[in-house]
CSV table of C-alpha atoms in Angstrom, one decimal:
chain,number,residue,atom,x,y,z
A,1,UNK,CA,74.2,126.4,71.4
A,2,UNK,CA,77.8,128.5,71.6
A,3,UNK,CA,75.8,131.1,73.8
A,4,UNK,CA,74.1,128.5,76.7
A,5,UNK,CA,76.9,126.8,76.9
A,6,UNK,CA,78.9,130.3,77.9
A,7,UNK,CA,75.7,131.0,79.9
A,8,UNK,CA,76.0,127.5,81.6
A,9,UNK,CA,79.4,128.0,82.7
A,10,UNK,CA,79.5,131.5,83.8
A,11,UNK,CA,76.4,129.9,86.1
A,12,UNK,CA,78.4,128.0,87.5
A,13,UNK,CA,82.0,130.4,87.4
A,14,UNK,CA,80.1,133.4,89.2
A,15,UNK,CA,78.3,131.3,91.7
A,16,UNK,CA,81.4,130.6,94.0
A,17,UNK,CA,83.8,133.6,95.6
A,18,UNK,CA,86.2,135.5,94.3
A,19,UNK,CA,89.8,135.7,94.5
A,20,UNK,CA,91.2,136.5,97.9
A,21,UNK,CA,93.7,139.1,98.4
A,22,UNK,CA,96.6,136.6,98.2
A,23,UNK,CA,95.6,135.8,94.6
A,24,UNK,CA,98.4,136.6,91.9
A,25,UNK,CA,97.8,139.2,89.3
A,26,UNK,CA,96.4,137.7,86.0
A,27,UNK,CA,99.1,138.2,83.3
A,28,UNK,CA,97.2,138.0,79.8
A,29,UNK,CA,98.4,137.5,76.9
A,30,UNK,CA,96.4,139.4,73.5
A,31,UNK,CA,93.5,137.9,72.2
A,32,UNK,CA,94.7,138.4,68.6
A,33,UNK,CA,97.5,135.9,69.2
A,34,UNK,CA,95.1,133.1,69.9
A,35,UNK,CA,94.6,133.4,66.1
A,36,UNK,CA,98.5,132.7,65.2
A,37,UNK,CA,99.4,130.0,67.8
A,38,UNK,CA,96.3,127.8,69.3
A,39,UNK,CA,97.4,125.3,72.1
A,40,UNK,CA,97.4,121.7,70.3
A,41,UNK,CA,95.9,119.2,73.1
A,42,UNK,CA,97.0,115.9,73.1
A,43,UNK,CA,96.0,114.3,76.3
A,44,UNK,CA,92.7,113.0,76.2
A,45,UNK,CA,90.4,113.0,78.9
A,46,UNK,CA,87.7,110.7,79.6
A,47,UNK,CA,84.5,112.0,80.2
A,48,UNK,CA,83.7,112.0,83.6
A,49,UNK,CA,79.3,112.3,83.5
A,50,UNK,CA,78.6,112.9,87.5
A,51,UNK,CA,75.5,115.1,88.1
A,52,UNK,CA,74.6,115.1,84.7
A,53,UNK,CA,71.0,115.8,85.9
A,54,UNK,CA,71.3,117.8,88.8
A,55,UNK,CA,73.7,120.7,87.6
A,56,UNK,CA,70.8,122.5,85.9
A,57,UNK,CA,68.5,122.4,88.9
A,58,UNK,CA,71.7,123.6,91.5
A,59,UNK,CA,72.0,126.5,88.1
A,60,UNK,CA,68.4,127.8,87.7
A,61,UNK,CA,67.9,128.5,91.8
A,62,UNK,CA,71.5,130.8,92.1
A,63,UNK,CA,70.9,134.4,92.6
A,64,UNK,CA,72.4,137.0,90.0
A,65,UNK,CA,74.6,139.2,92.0
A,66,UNK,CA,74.3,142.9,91.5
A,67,UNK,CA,75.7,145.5,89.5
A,68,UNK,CA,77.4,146.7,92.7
A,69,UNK,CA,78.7,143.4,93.7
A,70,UNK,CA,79.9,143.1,90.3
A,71,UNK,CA,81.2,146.0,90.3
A,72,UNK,CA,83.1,145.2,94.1
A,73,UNK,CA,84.6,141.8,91.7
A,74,UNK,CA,85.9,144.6,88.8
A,75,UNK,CA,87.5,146.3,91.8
A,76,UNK,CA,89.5,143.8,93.3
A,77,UNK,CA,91.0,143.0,89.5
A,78,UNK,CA,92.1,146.7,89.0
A,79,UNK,CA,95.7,145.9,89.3
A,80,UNK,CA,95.4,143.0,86.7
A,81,UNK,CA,92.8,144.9,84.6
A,82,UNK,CA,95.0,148.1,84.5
A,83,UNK,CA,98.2,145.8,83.3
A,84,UNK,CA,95.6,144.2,80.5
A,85,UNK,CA,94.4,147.6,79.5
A,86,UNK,CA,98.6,148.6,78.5
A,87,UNK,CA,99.3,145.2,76.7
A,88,UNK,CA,95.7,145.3,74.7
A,89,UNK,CA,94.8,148.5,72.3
A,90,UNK,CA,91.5,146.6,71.1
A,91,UNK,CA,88.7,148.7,71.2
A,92,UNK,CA,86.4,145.4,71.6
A,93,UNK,CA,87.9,144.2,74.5
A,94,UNK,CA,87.8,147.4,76.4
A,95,UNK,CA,84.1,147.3,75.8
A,96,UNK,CA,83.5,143.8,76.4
A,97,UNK,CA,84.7,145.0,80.3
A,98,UNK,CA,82.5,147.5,80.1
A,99,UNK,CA,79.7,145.4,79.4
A,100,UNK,CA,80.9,143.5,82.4
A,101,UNK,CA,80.9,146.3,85.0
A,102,UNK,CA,77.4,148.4,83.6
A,103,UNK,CA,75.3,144.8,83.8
A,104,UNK,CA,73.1,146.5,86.1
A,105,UNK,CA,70.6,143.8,87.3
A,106,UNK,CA,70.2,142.1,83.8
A,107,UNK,CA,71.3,138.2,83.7
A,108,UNK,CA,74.3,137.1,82.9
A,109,UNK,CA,72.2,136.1,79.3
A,110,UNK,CA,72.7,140.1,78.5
A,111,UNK,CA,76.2,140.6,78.8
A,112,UNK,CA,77.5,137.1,77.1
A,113,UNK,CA,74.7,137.9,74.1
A,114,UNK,CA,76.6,141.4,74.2
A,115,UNK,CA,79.6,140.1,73.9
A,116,UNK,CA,79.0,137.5,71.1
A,117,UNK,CA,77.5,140.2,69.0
A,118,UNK,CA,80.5,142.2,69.1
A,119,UNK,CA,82.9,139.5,68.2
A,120,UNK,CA,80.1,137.5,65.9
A,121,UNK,CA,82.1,137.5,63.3
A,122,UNK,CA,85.3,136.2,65.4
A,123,UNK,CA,83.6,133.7,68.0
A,124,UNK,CA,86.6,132.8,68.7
A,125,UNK,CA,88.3,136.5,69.8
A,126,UNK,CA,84.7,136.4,71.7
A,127,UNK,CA,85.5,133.6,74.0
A,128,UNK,CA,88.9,134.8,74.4
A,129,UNK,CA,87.3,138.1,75.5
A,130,UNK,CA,85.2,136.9,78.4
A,131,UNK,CA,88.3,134.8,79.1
A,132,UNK,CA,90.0,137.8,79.9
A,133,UNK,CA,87.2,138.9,82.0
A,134,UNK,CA,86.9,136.0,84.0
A,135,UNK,CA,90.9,136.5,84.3
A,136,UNK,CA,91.0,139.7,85.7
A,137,UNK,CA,87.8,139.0,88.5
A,138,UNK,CA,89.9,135.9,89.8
A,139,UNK,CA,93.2,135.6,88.8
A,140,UNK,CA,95.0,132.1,86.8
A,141,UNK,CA,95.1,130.1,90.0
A,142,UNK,CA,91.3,130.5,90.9
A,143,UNK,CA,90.1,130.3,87.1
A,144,UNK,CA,92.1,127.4,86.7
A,145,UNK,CA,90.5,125.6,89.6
A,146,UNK,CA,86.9,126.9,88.8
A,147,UNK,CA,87.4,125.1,85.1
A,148,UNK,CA,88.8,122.3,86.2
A,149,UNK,CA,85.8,121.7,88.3
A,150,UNK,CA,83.4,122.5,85.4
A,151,UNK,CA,85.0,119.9,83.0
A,152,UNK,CA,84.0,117.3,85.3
A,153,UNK,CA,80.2,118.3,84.4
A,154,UNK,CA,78.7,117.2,81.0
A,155,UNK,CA,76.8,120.6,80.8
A,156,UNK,CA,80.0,122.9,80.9
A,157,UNK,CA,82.8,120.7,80.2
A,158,UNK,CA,83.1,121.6,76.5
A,159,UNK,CA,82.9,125.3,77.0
A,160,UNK,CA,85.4,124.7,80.0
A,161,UNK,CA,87.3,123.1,77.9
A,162,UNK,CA,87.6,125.8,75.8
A,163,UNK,CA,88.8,128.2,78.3
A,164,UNK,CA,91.2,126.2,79.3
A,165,UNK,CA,92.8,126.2,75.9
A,166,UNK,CA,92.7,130.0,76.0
A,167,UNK,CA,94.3,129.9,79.4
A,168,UNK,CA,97.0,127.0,78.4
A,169,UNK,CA,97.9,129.3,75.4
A,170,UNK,CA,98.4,132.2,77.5
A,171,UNK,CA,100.8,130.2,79.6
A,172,UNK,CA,103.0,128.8,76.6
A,173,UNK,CA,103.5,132.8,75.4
A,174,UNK,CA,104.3,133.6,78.8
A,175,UNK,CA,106.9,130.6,78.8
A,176,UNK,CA,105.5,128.9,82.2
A,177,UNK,CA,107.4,126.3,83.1
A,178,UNK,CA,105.8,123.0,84.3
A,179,UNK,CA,107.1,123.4,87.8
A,180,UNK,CA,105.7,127.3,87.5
A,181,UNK,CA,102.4,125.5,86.9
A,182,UNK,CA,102.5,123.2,89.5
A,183,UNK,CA,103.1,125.6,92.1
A,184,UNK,CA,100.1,127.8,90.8
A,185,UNK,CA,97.6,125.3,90.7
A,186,UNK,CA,98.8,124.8,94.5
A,187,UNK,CA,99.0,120.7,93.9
A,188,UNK,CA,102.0,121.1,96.1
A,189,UNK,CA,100.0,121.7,99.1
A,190,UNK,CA,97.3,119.2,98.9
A,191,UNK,CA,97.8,115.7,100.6
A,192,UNK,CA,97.0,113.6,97.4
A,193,UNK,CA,97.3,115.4,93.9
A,194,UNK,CA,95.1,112.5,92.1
A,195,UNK,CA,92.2,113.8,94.3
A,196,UNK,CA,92.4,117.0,92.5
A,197,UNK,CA,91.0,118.1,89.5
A,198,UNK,CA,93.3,120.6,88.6
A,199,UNK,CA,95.8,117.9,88.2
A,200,UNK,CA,94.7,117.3,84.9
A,201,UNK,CA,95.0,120.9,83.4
A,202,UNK,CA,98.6,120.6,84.8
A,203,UNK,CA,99.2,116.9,82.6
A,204,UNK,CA,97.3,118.8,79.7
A,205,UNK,CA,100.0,121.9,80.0
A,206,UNK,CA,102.9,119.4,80.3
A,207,UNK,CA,101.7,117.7,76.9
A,208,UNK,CA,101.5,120.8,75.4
A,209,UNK,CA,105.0,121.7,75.8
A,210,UNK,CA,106.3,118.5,74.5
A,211,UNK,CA,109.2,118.5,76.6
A,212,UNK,CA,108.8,115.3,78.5
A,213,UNK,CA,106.0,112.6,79.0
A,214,UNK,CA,103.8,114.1,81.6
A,215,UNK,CA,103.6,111.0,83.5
A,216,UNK,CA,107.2,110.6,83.2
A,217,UNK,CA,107.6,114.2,84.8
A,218,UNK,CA,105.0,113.4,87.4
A,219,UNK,CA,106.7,110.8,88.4
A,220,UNK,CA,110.1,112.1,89.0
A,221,UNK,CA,108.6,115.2,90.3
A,222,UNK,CA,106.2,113.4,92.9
A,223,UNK,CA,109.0,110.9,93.7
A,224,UNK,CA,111.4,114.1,95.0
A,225,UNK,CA,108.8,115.1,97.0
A,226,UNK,CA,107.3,112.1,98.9
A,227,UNK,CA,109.4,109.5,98.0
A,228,UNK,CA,109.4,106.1,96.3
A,229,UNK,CA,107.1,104.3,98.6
A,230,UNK,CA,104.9,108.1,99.5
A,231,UNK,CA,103.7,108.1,95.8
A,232,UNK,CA,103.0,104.3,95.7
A,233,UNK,CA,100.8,105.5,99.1
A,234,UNK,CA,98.9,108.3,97.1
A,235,UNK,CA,98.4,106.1,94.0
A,236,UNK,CA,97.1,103.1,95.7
A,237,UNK,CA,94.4,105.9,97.1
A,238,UNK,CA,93.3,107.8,94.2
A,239,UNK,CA,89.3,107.3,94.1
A,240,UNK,CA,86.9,106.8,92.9
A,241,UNK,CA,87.7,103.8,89.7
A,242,UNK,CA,87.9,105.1,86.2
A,243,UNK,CA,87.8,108.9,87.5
A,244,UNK,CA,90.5,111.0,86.0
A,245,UNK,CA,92.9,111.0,88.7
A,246,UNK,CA,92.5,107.3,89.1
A,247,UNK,CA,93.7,106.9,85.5
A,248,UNK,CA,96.6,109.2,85.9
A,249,UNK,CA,97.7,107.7,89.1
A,250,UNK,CA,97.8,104.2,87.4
A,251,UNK,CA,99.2,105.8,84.3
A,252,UNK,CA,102.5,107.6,86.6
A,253,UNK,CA,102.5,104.4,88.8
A,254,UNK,CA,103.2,102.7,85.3
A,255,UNK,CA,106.2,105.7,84.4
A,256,UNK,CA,107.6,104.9,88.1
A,257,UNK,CA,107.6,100.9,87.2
A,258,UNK,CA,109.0,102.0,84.2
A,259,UNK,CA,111.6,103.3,85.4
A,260,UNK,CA,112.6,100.6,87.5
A,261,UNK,CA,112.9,98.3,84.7
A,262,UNK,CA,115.4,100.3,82.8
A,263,UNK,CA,117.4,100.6,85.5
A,264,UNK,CA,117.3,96.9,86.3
A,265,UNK,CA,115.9,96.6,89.6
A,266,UNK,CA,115.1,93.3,90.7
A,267,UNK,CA,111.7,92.3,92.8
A,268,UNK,CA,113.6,92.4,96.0
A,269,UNK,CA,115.2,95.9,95.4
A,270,UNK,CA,111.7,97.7,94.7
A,271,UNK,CA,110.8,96.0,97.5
A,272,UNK,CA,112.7,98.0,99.6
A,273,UNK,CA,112.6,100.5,97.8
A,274,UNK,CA,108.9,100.8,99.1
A,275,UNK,CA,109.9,100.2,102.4
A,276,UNK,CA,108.1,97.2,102.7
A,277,UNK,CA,111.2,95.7,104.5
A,278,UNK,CA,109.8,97.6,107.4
A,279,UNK,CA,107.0,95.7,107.8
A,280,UNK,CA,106.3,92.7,110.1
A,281,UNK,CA,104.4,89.8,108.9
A,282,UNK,CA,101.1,91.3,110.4
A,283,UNK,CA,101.9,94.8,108.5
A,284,UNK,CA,103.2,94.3,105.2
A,285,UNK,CA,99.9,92.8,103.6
A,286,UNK,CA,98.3,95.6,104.7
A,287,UNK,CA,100.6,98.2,103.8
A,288,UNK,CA,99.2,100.0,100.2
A,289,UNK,CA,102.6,100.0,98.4
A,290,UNK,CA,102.2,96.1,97.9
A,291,UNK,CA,99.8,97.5,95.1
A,292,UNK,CA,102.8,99.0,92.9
A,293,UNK,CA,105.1,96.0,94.3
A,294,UNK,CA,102.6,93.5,92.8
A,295,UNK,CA,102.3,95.6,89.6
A,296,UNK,CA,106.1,96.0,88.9
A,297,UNK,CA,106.8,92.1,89.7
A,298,UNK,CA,103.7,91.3,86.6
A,299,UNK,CA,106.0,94.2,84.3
A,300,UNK,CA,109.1,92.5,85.4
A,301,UNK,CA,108.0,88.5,84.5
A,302,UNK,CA,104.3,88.3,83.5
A,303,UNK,CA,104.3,84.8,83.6
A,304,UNK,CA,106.3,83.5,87.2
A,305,UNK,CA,105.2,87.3,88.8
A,306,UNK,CA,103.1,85.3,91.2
A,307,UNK,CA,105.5,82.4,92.2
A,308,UNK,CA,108.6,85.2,92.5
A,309,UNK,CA,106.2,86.9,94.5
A,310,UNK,CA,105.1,84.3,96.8
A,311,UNK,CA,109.1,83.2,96.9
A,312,UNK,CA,110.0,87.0,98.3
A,313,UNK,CA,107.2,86.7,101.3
A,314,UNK,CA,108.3,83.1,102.0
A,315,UNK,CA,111.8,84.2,102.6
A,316,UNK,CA,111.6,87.3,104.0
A,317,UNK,CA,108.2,86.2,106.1
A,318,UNK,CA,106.9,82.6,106.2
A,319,UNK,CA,105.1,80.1,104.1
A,320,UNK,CA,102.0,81.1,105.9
A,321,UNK,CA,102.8,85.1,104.9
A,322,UNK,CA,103.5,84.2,101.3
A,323,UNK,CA,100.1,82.3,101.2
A,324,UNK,CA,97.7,85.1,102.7
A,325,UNK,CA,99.5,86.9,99.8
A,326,UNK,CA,97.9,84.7,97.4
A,327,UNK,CA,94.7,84.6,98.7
A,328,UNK,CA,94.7,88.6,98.8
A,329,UNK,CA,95.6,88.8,95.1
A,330,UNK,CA,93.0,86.3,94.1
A,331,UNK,CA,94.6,83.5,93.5
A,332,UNK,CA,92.6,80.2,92.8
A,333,UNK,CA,94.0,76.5,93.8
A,334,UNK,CA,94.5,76.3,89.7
A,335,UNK,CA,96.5,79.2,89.7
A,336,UNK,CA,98.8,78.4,92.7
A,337,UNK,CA,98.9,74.8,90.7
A,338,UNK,CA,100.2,76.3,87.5
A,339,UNK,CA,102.4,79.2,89.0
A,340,UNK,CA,104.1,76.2,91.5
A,341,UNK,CA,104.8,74.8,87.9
A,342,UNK,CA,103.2,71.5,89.1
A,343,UNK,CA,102.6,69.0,86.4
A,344,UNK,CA,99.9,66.1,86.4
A,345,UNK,CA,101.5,62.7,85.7
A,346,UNK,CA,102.4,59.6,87.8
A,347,UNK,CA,105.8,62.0,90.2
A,348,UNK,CA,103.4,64.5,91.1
A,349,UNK,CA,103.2,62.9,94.4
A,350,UNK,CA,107.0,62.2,94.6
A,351,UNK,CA,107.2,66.9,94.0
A,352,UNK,CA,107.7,68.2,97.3
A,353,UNK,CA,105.8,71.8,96.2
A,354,UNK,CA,102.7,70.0,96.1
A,355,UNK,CA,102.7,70.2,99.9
A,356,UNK,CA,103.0,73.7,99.3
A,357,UNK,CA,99.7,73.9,97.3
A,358,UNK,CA,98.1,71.7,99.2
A,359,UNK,CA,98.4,73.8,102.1
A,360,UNK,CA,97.4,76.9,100.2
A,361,UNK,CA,94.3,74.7,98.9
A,362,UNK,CA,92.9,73.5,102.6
A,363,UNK,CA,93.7,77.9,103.4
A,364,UNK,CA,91.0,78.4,100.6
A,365,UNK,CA,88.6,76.0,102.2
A,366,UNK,CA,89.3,77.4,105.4
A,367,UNK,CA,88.2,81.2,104.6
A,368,UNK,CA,85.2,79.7,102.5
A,369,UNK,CA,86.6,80.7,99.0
A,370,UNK,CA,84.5,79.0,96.3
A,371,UNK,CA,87.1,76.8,94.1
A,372,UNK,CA,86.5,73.4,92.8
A,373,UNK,CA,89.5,72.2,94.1
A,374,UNK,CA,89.2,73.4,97.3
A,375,UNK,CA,86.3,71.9,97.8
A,376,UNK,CA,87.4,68.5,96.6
A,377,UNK,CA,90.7,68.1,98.2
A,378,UNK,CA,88.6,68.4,101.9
């Protein structure tokens, strides 16, 4: 089972380019200290199953390069092969790269059995060995990508998974910082970092360290960067539901509301914190930041968040504002009755709100919202 899943995931490895010029130079740490120190991983990801069934019909059609194109990839990692060769005095890697470069035009099936019967005794030193390999042909950044992007299939994610722990140890011995980390995996040049996969071998390395809460960090770091009301923007479009990078945008959306609390900010501060002041009463229901306003008003007061809401639009807006509010968070003619705090009993009639929810009732009936209420009241 060990060897198709290494055969899986060098399918799907070798079947996209290699590093580019610009790449940084792999620095590798030895293979023997993955036996003293192993990377302990706390985050948990969830399994993400897309193309379950088609990944091994894209695999069986790709065409095994060459020995001379594989030996082209061995070329263009001399410089990080030659700094691997003075750190590493093990006879068993040297020849696991020589495997590598004399694969003439056997499948990749030869040179992975090759390698796990060198280190069968050691699977472990085996899989650190072709680590190293894959290292050296396309440099941290690349690798990092390419596994990322194999996690998120159920065929290679657990061997993935498993380089990636090889590759997380070999940046705590180096001492990579999180920022170091950041910048490798290039999330600071993409225009939402919850669309990226690599995102999550970043929070797994910042768990790792057990310096801070990774979505504490992420947070504060993507706050610096964009700004209170640019990370609200990026959260409120991280895609698709339940993927990874929607969980850990609602998961630093949480650290940012979070932090708002401790420091006491009150519904109308976060408010403009997220710029929403900006907006006109025809812009600020559609702006996407109302998402992480709406989500820090239920942290601040779970049970009034909706009626201090609607009291924020109707004072900064208009009655008619703070209503379309409530229809657009789903708000039934019950709800609007228990957040107004309206009570049946012989003064209902005499409570001057209840013109309020009787206006927000008729608006119900008006957009053809199914509610008993509604429905009875016209």
């Amino acid at each position: 089972m060990r060897l198709s899943w290494f055969i899986l995931l060098l399918l799907f490895v070798f079947a996209l380019p290699a590093r580019g010029d610009t790449a940084s130079s792999a620095s590798i740490a030895k293979t023997e200290a993955s036996s003293g120190h192993r990377y302990l991983r706390k985050h948990t990801r969830p399994t993400f199953n897309k193309d379950d069934e088609t990944f091994g019909e894209r695999t069986i059609g790709i065409k095994l390069p060459s020995a001379a194109i594989i030996t082209n990839l061995i070329k263009s990692g001399e410089q990080a092969l030659t700094k691997l060769a003075g750190r590493s005095t093990s006879e068993k890697q040297k020849t696991t790269e020589s495997l590598f470069q004399n694969l003439n035009r056997a499948p990749y099936q030869k040179w992975v059995g090759s390698v796990s019967n060198i280190y069968k005794k050691k699977p472990q030193a085996g899989e650190a060995a072709i680590f190293r390999t894959l290292v050296a042909h396309y440099g941290d950044e690349t690798l990092a990508n390419l596994l990322a992007q194999a996690r998120q299939v159920s065929t290679t994610e657990s061997i993935a998974k498993q380089f990636e722990t090889i590759q997380l140890d070999n940046w705590i011995t180096q001492r990579k910082t999180a920022d170091e980390i950041y910048s490798l995996l290039k999330l600071d040049a993409v225009d939402n970092i919850f669309t990226r996969p690599s995102l999550e071998t970043l929070i797994s390395y910042v768990t790792g360290l057990q310096t801070a809460d990774p979505y504490d960090w992420l947070a504060v770091k993507l706050t610096k960067r964009y700004g209170e009301d640019g990370l609200a923007h990026m959260v409120a479009a991280a895609k698709p539901i339940g993927s990874p990078g929607e969980i850990s945008a609602m998961l630093v959306r949480y650290a940012q509301t979070k932090s708002w609390l401790k420091n006491g900010k009150t519904l109308d501060d976060v408010f403009m914190r997220l710029r929403l002041d900006r907006e006109t009463e025809h812009s600020v229901l559609e702006n996407p930041a109302i998402k992480t306003w709406v989500a820090y008003a239920t942290e601040l007061d779970w049970e009034n968040a909706y009626m201090l809401m609607f009291s924020v639009m109707q004072r900064r807006y208009s009655n008619y504002v703070a209503e379309q509010f409530w229809v657009g968070c789903g708000q039934t003619a019950d709800d609007a009755f228990n957040s107004l705090k309206l009570e049946i009993g012989e003064n209902l009639f005499e409570n001057l709100v209840l013109r309020t929810w009787l206006s927000y009732v008729n608006i119900l009936y008006k957009y053809g919202i199914k509610d008993e209420f509604a429905l009875s009241l016209n």
